[in-house]
CSV table of C-alpha atoms in Angstrom, one decimal:
chain,number,residue,atom,x,y,z
A,267,CYS,CA,22.8,6.9,14.0
A,268,TYR,CA,19.3,8.7,14.2
A,269,PHE,CA,20.5,11.2,11.5
A,270,ILE,CA,21.3,8.3,9.1
A,271,ILE,CA,18.0,6.5,9.8
A,272,ARG,CA,16.1,9.8,9.5
A,273,THR,CA,17.9,10.7,6.1
A,274,GLN,CA,17.2,7.1,4.6
A,275,LYS,CA,13.5,7.3,5.7
A,276,CYS,CA,13.3,11.0,4.2
A,277,THR,CA,14.9,9.9,0.9
A,278,LYS,CA,12.6,6.8,0.7
A,279,LEU,CA,9.6,9.0,1.3
A,280,PHE,CA,10.9,11.4,-1.4
A,281,PHE,CA,11.4,8.8,-3.9
A,282,ASN,CA,7.9,7.2,-3.1
A,283,HIS,CA,6.2,10.6,-3.5
A,284,TYR,CA,8.0,11.4,-6.8
A,285,LYS,CA,7.3,8.1,-8.3
A,286,ALA,CA,3.6,8.1,-7.1
A,287,ALA,CA,3.2,11.7,-8.4
A,288,SER,CA,4.6,10.9,-11.8
A,289,ARG,CA,2.2,7.9,-12.2
A,290,TRP,CA,-1.0,8.9,-10.4
A,291,GLY,CA,-1.0,12.6,-9.5
A,292,ALA,CA,0.0,14.9,-6.4
A,293,SER,CA,-3.1,13.8,-4.5
A,294,THR,CA,-2.7,10.1,-4.6
A,295,ALA,CA,1.1,10.7,-4.0
A,296,LYS,CA,0.4,12.8,-0.8
A,297,ASP,CA,-2.0,9.8,0.4
A,298,ILE,CA,0.8,7.1,-0.4
A,299,VAL,CA,3.5,9.1,1.5
A,300,ASP,CA,1.1,9.7,4.5
A,301,GLY,CA,0.4,5.9,4.7
A,302,TYR,CA,-3.2,6.0,3.7
A,303,VAL,CA,-5.0,3.6,1.3
A,304,ARG,CA,-8.3,4.2,-0.5
A,305,ILE,CA,-11.1,2.0,-1.6
A,306,GLY,CA,-10.8,1.5,-5.4
A,307,TRP,CA,-7.0,1.6,-5.4
A,308,ASN,CA,-5.1,-1.1,-7.3
A,309,LYS,CA,-2.4,-3.3,-5.6
A,310,ASP,CA,0.5,-1.1,-6.7
A,311,LYS,CA,-0.7,1.9,-5.0
A,312,CYS,CA,-1.5,-0.1,-1.8
A,313,ARG,CA,1.9,-1.7,-1.8
A,314,MET,CA,3.7,1.6,-2.2
A,315,SER,CA,1.7,3.0,0.7
A,316,TRP,CA,1.8,0.0,3.3
A,317,GLY,CA,4.8,-2.0,2.1
A,318,GLU,CA,4.7,-5.7,1.5
A,319,PRO,CA,2.1,-7.7,3.5
A,320,ARG,CA,3.3,-10.4,5.8
A,321,ASP,CA,0.9,-12.7,4.1
A,322,ILE,CA,-1.5,-13.0,1.1
A,323,ASN,CA,-4.4,-15.3,1.1
A,324,THR,CA,-6.0,-15.8,-2.3
A,325,THR,CA,-9.5,-17.3,-3.4
A,326,ILE,CA,-10.3,-17.9,-6.9
A,327,GLY,CA,-13.9,-18.7,-8.0
A,328,ALA,CA,-16.3,-18.1,-10.8
A,329,TRP,CA,-16.6,-14.5,-9.8
A,330,GLY,CA,-12.9,-13.9,-10.1
A,331,ARG,CA,-10.0,-13.6,-7.8
A,332,GLU,CA,-10.0,-12.3,-4.2
A,333,GLU,CA,-7.1,-11.6,-2.1
A,334,GLN,CA,-6.7,-10.9,1.6
A,335,TRP,CA,-3.4,-9.1,2.3
A,336,CYS,CA,-2.3,-9.4,6.1
A,337,TYR,CA,-0.4,-6.8,7.9
A,338,TYR,CA,0.3,-6.9,11.7
A,339,ASP,CA,-3.0,-5.2,12.8
A,340,SER,CA,-4.8,-4.6,9.6
A,341,TYR,CA,-6.1,-6.4,6.4
A,342,LEU,CA,-6.9,-5.2,2.9
A,343,TYR,CA,-9.3,-7.0,0.7
A,344,PHE,CA,-9.1,-7.0,-3.1
A,345,GLU,CA,-11.5,-8.2,-5.7
A,346,ASN,CA,-10.0,-8.6,-9.2
A,347,GLY,CA,-7.0,-6.4,-8.4
A,348,LYS,CA,-9.1,-3.4,-6.8
A,349,LEU,CA,-9.1,-2.6,-2.9
A,350,THR,CA,-12.8,-3.2,-1.9
A,351,SER,CA,-12.6,-3.2,1.9
A,352,ILE,CA,-10.1,-2.4,5.0
A,353,GLN,CA,-10.1,-3.9,8.2
A,354,ASN,CA,-8.2,-2.5,11.2
């Protein structure tokens, strides 16, 4: 059973790396596979790295759109689609 889970995880990591590398380059792909996010990234990169958030809180105002992505022990904050801060 461990081998099957491990193989599925490796296949998913390889697919994510290949997809990310073809879209954003090798350096960003390595960050995504290693589970990092970077200030300035768009939501697609963050979602590929950390997966779907358990909740998204949205605020819309004259300045634009802000989102807080809630994970179990961390939060990502976006302004107009770009990552602006990370809370652990």
